[in-house]
Short mmCIF file of C-alpha atoms in Angstrom, two decimals:
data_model
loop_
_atom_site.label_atom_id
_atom_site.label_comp_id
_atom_site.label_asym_id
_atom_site.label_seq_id
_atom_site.Cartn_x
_atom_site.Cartn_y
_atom_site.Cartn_z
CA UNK A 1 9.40 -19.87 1.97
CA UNK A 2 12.36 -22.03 0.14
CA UNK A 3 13.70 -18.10 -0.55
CA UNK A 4 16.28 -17.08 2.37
CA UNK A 5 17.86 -13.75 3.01
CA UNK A 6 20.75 -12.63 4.82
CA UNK A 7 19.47 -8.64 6.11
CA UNK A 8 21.25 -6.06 7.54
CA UNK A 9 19.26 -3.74 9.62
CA UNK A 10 19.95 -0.18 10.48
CA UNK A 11 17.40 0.58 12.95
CA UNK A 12 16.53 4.27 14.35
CA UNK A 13 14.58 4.32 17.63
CA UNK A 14 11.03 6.47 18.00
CA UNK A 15 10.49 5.48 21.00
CA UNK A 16 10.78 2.58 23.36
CA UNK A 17 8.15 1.01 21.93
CA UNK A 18 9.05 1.70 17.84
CA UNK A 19 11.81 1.15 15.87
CA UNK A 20 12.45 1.66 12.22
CA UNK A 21 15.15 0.20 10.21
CA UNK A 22 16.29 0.19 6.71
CA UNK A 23 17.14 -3.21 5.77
CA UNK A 24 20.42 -3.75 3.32
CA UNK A 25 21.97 -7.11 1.57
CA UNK A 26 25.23 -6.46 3.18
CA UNK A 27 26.88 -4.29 5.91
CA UNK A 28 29.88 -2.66 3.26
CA UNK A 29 29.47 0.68 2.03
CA UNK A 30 28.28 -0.58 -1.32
CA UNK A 31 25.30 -2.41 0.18
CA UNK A 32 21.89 -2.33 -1.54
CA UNK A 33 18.40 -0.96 0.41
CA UNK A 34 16.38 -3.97 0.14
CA UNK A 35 13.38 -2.84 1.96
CA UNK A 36 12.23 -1.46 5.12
CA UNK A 37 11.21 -3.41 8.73
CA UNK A 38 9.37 -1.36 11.38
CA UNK A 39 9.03 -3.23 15.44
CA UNK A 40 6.59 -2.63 17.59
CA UNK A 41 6.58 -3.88 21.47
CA UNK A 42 3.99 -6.66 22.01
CA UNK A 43 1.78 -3.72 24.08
CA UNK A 44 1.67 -1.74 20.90
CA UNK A 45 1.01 -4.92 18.62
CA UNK A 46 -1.48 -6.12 20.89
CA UNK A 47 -4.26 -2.93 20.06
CA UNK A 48 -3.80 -3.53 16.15
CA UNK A 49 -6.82 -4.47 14.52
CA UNK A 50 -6.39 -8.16 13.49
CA UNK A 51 -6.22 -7.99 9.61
CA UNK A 52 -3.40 -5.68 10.12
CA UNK A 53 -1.51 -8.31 12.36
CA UNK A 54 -1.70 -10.81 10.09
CA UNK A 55 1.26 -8.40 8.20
CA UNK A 56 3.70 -9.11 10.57
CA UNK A 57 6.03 -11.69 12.49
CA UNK A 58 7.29 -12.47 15.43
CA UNK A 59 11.28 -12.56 16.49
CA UNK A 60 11.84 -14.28 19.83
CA UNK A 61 12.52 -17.47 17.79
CA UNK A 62 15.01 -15.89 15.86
CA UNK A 63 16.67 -14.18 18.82
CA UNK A 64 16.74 -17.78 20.91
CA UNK A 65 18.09 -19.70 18.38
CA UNK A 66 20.93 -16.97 17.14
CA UNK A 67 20.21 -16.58 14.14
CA UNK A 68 19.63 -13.11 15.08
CA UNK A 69 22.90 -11.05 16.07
CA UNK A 70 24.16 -7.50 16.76
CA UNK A 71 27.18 -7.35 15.03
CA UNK A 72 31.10 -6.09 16.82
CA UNK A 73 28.09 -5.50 19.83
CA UNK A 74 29.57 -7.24 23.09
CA UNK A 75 27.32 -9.51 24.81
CA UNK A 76 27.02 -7.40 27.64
CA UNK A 77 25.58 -4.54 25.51
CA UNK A 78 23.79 -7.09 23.37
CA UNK A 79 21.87 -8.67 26.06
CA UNK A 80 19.42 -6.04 27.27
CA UNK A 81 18.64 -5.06 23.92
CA UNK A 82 17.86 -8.78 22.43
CA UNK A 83 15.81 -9.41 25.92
CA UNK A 84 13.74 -6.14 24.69
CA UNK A 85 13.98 -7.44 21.40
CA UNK A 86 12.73 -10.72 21.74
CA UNK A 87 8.82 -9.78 22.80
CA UNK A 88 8.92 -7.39 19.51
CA UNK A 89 6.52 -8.02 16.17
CA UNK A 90 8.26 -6.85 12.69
CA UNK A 91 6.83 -5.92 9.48
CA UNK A 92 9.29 -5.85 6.85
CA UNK A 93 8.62 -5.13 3.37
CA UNK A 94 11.90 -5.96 1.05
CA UNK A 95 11.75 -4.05 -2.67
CA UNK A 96 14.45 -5.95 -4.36
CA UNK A 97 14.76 -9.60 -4.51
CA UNK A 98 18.42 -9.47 -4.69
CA UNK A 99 18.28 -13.43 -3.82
CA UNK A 100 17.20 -14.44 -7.59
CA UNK A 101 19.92 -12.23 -8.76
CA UNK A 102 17.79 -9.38 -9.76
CA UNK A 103 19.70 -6.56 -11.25
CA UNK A 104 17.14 -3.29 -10.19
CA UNK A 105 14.80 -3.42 -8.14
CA UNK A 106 11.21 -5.15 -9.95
CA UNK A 107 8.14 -5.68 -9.14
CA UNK A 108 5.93 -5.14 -5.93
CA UNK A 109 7.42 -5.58 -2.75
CA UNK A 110 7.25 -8.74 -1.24
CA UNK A 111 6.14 -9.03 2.87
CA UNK A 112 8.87 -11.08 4.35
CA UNK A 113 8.77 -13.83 7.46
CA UNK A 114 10.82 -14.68 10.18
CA UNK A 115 12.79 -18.33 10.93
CA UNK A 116 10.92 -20.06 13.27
CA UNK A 117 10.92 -23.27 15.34
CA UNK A 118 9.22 -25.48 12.60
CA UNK A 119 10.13 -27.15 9.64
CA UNK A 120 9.03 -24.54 7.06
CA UNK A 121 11.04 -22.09 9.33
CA UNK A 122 13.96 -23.15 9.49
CA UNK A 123 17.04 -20.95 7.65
CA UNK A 124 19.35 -22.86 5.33
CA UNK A 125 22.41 -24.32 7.29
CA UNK A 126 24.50 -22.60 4.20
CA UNK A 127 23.16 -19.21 5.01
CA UNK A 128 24.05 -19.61 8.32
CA UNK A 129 27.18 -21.22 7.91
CA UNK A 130 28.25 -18.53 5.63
CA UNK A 131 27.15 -15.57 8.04
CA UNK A 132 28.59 -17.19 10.74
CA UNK A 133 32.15 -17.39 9.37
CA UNK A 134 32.08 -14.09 7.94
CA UNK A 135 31.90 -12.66 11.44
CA UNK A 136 33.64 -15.27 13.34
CA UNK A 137 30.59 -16.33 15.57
CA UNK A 138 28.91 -19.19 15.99
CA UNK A 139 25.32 -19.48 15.78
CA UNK A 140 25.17 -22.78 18.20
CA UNK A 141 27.12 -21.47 20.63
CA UNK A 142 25.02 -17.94 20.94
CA UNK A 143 21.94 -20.09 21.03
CA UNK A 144 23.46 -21.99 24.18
CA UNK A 145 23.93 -18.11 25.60
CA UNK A 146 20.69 -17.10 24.82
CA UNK A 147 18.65 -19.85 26.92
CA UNK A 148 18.40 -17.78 29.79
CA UNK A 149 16.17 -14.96 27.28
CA UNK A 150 12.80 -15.54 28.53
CA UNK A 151 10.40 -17.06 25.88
CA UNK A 152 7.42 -15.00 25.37
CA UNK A 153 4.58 -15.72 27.34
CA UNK A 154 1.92 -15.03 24.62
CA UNK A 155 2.93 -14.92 21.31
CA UNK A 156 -0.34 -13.43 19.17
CA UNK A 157 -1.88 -16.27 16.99
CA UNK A 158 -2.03 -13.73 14.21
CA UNK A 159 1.64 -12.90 13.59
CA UNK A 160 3.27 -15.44 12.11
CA UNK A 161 0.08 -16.17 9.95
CA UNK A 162 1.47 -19.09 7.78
CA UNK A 163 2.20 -20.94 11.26
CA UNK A 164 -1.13 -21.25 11.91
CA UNK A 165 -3.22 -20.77 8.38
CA UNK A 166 -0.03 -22.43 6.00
CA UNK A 167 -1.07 -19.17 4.13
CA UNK A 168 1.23 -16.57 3.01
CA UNK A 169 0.72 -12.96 1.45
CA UNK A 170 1.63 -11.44 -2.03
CA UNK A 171 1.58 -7.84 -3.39
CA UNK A 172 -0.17 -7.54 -6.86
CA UNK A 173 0.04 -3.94 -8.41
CA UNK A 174 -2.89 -3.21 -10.56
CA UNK A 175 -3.92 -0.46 -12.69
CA UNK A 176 -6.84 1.55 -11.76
CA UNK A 177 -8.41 5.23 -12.43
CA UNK A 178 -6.39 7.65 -10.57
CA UNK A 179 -8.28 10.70 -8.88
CA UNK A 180 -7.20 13.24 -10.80
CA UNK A 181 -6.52 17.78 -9.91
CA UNK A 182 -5.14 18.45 -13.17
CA UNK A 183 -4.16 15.69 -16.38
CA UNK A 184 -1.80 13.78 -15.85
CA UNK A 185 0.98 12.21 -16.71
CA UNK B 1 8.36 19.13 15.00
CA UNK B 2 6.45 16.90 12.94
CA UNK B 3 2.86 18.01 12.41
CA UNK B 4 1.42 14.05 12.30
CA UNK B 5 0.16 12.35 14.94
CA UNK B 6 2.87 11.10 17.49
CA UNK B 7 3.89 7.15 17.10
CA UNK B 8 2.34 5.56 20.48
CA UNK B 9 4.67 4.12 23.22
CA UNK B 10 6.79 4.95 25.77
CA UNK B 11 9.33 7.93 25.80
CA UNK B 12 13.02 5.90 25.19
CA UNK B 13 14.70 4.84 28.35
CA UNK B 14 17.55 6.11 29.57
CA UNK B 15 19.42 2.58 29.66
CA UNK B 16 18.31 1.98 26.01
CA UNK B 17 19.54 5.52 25.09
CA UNK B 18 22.80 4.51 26.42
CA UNK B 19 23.00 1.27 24.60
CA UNK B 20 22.45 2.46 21.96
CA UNK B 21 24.76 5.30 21.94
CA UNK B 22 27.43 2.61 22.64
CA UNK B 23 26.21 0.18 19.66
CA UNK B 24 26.22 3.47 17.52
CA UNK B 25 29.97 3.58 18.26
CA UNK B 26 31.45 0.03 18.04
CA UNK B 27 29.10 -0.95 14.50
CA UNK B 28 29.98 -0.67 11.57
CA UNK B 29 27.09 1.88 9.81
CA UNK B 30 28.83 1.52 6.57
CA UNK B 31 26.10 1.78 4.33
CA UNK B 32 24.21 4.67 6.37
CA UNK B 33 27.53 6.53 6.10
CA UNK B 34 27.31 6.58 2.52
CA UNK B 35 24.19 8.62 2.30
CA UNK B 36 25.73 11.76 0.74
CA UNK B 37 22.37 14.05 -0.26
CA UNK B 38 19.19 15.43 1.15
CA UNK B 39 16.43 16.06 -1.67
CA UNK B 40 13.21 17.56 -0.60
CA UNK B 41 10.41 16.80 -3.18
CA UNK B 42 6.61 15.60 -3.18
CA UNK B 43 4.99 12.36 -4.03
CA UNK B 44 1.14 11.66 -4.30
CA UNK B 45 -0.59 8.15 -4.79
CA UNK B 46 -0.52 6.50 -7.83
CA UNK B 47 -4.53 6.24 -7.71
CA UNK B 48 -5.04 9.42 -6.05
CA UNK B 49 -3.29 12.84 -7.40
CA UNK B 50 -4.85 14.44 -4.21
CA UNK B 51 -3.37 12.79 -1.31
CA UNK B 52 0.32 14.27 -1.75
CA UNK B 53 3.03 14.27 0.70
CA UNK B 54 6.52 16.12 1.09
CA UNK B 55 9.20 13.61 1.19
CA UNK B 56 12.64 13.90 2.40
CA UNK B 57 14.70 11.83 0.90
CA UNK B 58 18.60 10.70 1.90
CA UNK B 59 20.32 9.27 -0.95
CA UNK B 60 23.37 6.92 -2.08
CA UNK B 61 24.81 6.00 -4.96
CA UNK B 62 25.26 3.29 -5.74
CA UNK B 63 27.46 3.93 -9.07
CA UNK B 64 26.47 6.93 -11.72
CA UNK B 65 23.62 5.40 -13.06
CA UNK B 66 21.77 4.72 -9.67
CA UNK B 67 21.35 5.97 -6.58
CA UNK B 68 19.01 4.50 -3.19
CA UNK B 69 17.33 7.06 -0.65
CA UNK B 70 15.67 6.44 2.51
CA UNK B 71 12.15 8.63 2.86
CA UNK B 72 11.40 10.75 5.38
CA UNK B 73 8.78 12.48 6.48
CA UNK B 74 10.71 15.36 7.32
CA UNK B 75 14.15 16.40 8.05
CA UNK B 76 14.08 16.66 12.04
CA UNK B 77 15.83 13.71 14.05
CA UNK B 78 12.87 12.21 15.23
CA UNK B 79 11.46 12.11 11.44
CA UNK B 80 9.77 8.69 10.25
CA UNK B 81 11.18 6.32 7.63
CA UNK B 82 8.16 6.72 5.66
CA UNK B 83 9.49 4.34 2.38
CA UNK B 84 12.10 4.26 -0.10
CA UNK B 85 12.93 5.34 -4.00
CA UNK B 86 15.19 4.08 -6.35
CA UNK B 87 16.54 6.24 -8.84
CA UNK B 88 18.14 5.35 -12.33
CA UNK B 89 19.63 6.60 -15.33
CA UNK B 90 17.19 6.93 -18.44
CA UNK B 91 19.69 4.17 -19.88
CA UNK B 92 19.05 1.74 -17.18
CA UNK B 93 15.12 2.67 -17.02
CA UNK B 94 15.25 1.36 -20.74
CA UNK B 95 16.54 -2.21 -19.78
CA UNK B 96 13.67 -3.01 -17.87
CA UNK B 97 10.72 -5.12 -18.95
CA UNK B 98 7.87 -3.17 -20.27
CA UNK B 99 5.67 -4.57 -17.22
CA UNK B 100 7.53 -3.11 -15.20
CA UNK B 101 8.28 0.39 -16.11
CA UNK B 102 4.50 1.41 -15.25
CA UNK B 103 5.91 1.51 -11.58
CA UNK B 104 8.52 4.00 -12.33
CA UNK B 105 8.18 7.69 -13.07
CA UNK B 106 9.66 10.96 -14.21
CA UNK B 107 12.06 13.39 -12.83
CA UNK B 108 11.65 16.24 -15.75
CA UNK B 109 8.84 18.03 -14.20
CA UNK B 110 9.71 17.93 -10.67
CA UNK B 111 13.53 19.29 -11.70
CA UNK B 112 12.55 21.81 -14.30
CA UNK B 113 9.47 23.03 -12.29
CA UNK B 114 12.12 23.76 -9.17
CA UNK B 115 9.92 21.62 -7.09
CA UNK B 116 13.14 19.13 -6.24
CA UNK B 117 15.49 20.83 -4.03
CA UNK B 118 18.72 20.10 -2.00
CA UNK B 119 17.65 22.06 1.23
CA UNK B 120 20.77 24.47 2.52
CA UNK B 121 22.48 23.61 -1.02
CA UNK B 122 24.04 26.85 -2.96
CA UNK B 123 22.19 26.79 -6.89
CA UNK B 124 24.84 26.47 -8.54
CA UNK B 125 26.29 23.32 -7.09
CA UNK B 126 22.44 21.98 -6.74
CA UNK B 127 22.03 22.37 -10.34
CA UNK B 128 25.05 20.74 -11.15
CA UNK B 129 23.36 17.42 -9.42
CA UNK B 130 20.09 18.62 -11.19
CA UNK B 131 21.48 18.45 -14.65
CA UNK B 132 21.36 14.64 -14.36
CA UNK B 133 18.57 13.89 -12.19
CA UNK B 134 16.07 15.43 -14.32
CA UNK B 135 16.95 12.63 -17.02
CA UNK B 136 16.22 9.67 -14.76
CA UNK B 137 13.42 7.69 -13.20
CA UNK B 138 12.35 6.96 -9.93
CA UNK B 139 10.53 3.90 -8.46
CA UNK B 140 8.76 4.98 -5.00
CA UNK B 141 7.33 2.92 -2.39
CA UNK B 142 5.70 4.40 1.42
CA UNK B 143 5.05 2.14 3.43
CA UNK B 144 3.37 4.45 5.84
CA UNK B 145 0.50 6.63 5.29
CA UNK B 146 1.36 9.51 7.36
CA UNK B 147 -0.85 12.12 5.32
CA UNK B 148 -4.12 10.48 6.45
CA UNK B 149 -2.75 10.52 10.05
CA UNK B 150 -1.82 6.94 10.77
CA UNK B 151 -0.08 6.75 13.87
CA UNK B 152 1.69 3.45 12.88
CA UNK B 153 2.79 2.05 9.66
CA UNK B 154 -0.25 -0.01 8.58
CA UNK B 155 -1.67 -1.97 5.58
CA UNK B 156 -0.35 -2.22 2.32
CA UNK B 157 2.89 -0.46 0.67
CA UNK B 158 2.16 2.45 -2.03
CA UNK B 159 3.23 2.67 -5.44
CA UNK B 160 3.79 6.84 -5.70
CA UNK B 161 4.01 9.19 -8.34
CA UNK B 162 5.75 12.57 -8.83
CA UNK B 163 4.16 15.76 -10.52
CA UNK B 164 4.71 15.46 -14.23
CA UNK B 165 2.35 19.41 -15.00
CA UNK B 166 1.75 22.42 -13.45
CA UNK B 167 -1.30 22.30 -11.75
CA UNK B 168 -1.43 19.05 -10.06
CA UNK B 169 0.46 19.99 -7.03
CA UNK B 170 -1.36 22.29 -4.11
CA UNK B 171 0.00 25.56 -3.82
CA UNK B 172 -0.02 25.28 0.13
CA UNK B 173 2.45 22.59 -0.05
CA UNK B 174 5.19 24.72 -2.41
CA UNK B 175 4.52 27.60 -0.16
CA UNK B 176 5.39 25.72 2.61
CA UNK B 177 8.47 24.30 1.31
CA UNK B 178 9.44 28.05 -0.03
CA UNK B 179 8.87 29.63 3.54
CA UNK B 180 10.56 26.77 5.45
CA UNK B 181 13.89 27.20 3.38
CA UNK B 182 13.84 30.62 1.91
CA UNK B 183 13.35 29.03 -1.98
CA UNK B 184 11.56 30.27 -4.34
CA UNK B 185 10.31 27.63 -6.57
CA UNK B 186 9.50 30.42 -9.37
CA UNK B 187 13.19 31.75 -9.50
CA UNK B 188 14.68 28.71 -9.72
CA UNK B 189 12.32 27.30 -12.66
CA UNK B 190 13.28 29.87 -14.59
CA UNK B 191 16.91 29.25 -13.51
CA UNK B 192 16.74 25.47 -14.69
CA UNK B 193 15.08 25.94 -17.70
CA UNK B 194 18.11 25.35 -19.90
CA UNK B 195 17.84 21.70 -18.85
CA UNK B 196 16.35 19.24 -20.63
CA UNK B 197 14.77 15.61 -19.64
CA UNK B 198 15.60 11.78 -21.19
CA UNK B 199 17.37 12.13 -24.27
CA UNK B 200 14.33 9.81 -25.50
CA UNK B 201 11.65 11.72 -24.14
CA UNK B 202 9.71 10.40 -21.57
CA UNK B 203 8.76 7.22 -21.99
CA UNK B 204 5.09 6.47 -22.51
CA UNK B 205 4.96 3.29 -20.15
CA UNK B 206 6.66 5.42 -17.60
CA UNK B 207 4.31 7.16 -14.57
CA UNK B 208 1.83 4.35 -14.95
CA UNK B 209 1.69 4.58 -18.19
CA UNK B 210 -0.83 6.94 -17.98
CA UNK B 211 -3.03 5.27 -15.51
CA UNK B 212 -3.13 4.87 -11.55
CA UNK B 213 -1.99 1.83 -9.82
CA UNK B 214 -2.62 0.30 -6.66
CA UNK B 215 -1.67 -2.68 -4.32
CA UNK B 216 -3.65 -5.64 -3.42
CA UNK B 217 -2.71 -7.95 -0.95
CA UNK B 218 -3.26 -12.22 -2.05
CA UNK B 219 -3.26 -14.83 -0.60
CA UNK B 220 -0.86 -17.79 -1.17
CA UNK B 221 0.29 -21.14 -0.30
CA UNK B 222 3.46 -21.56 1.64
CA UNK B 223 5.60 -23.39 -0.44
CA UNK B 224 6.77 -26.57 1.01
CA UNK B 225 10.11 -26.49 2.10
CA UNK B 226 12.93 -29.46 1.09
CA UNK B 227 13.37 -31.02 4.77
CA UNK B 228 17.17 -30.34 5.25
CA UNK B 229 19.07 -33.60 6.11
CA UNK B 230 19.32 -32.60 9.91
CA UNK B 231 18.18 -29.39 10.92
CA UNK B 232 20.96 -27.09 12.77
CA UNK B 233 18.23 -26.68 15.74
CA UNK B 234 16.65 -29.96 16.72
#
């Protein structure tokens, strides 16, 4: 959890209760897919079987304190959505650790975690600091906007896992007997 | 239409249709704009040659030696982003540790075979792309198990394989592909067969180095985080 990323998500919309984005280090054409974050609504979160929530995070933290923003989006526009937004769980799987300067892509995918109100959640003030001059904003002064966003009543105890458990998850790939039609490779 | 089942929730609102139609103006899609290719082409499980799934994939590159694609699960707008490959040159593939080239495969088979295809692109300027893919690698990952009918993107992410022989891949699935676009897979093997794969063969560690793989999920510590002097959110 000492390992922050800045993400850029390009999000598609299912339905009103689904999105799907691909995440990439950087908004310029020359950005790098670094993994892929699917949102549910808390309604749809709510019926997943509880190992399965474990998986994923919540973002109404991140939305309060504005660390989450819609980039060139005026407020007005921005407002409905991030009200939407902030009741939503995310799983988000990132495929290249581009943070300790890895080249290609290696490894298994790690399950990522969203900022949150305690110590072990909070972003680094550089990270911010950087983002936030990059597109003239300023993180304290969106949080002061965003006050009025209703909290979530409920927030479900498994999301956010390591809040509550100080556990976190890791991929391991391991070789096995594949079921086989025909030899392979 | 998709032929999975449908992802539960609501149908989209008409206010969040029109936000988003104005957000899809005023940002910056920058690195969506540079997708540039649509390759049709299968994957199956690297544990289980008989769970296989068509994959559409929308590609970038990122220079000559590597390109990114999205994964769909088919080409329609309302399509799932099912996971994500990674595709390099056979000179790149051979910079990477040996642990980790398991995790990447092939291309040779699926080009030469004519199982990879550029839907709605003329041969000729297909082949001209083909020429170099069938030299590379590919690292795959789904995140979502759409061929055993998951409604939602659940559990673990999937290391995936490509075809590497001829009989490995279900006939239905090529027929499908062939009726869908008006290919024939058959023609355009024999078409490709002048090209040839990594100018150092395929590498042995390559498609799992022979072996399946799978994904377990640990469990870890948090690692404690260095209090920052004063946090920017007290």
């Amino acid at each position: 959890m000492t390992r922050h990323i800045e993400t850029h998500h390009f999000i598609t919309r299912i339905n009103q209760d689904f999105l799907q984005c691909a995440v990439y280090d950087t908004d310029h054409a020359q950005g790098r897919i670094i993994g892929v974050e699917y949102i549910l609504s808390d309604r749809i979160f709510e019926a997943l079987p509880p190992e399965e929530q474990k998986l994923w995070h919540s973002h109404g933290y991140e939305i309060k304190s504005g660390l989450w923003v819609n980039p060139q989006v005026p407020g007005v526009i921005e407002r409905p959505e991030l009200e939407n937004l902030a009741k939503t769980y995310g799983k988000f799987w990132c495929t290249w650790q581009v943070d300790r300067g890895d080249k290609l892509p290696l490894g298994a995918p790690s399950l990522m975690m969203s900022p949150q109100a305690v110590n072990l959640g909070q972003v680094s003030p550089e990270l911010v600091h950087r983002r936030d001059n990059k597109y003239n904003i300023s993180t304290e002064a969106l949080r002061a906007s965003r006050v009025e966003i209703a909290e979530p009543e409920w927030l479900n105890p498994q999301a956010d896992y390591w809040k509550q458990h100080g556990k976190g998850f890791a991929i391991d790939i391991k070789s096995t007997d594949m079921k086989l039609r025909a030899p392979f490779p | 239409m998709s032929t999975y089942p449908e992802v539960p929730g609501e149908p989209t609102q008409t206010s969040t249709a029109f936000i988003e139609t104005a957000t899809a103006t005023i940002q910056n899609l920058a690195p969506i704009k540079k997708i540039h290719q649509h390759l049709c082409a299968f994957h199956f499980y690297a544990y289980d040659m008989t769970r296989q799934v068509e994959a559409h994939h929308y590609c970038a590159h990122q220079n000559e030696e590597m390109r990114q694609c999205l994964i769909y699960d088919s080409p329609n707008a309302d399509a799932r982003l099912i996971g994500l490959e990674y595709v390099v040159s056979e000179n790149l593939f051979l910079t990477l540790p040996d642990e980790e080239k398991p995790l990447w495969h092939s291309h040779e088979y699926e080009v030469k075979s004519g199982l990879l295809f550029m839907p709605g692109v003329p041969g000729p300027i297909e082949r001209q792309d083909m020429e170099k893919v069938v030299k590379t690698y590919g690292k795959v990952f789904h995140f979502w198990q759409v061929d055993k009918g998951d409604n939602l993107p659940l559990g673990l992410p999937q290391v995936m394989m490509a075809f590497t022989r001829d009989g490995q891949l279900y006939e239905e699935l090529v027929k499908g592909v062939e009726s869908r676009y008006g290919i024939s897979v058959s023609k355009e093997r024999e078409n490709r067969a002048y090209m040839s794969g990594p100018t150092h063969g395929i590498q042995p560690l390559a498609n799992g180095g022979g072996k399946g793989l799978k994904t377990e999920l640990r469990e870890i510590d948090c690692k404690p985080q260095i209090p920052y002097p004063e946090s920017l959110f007290e």
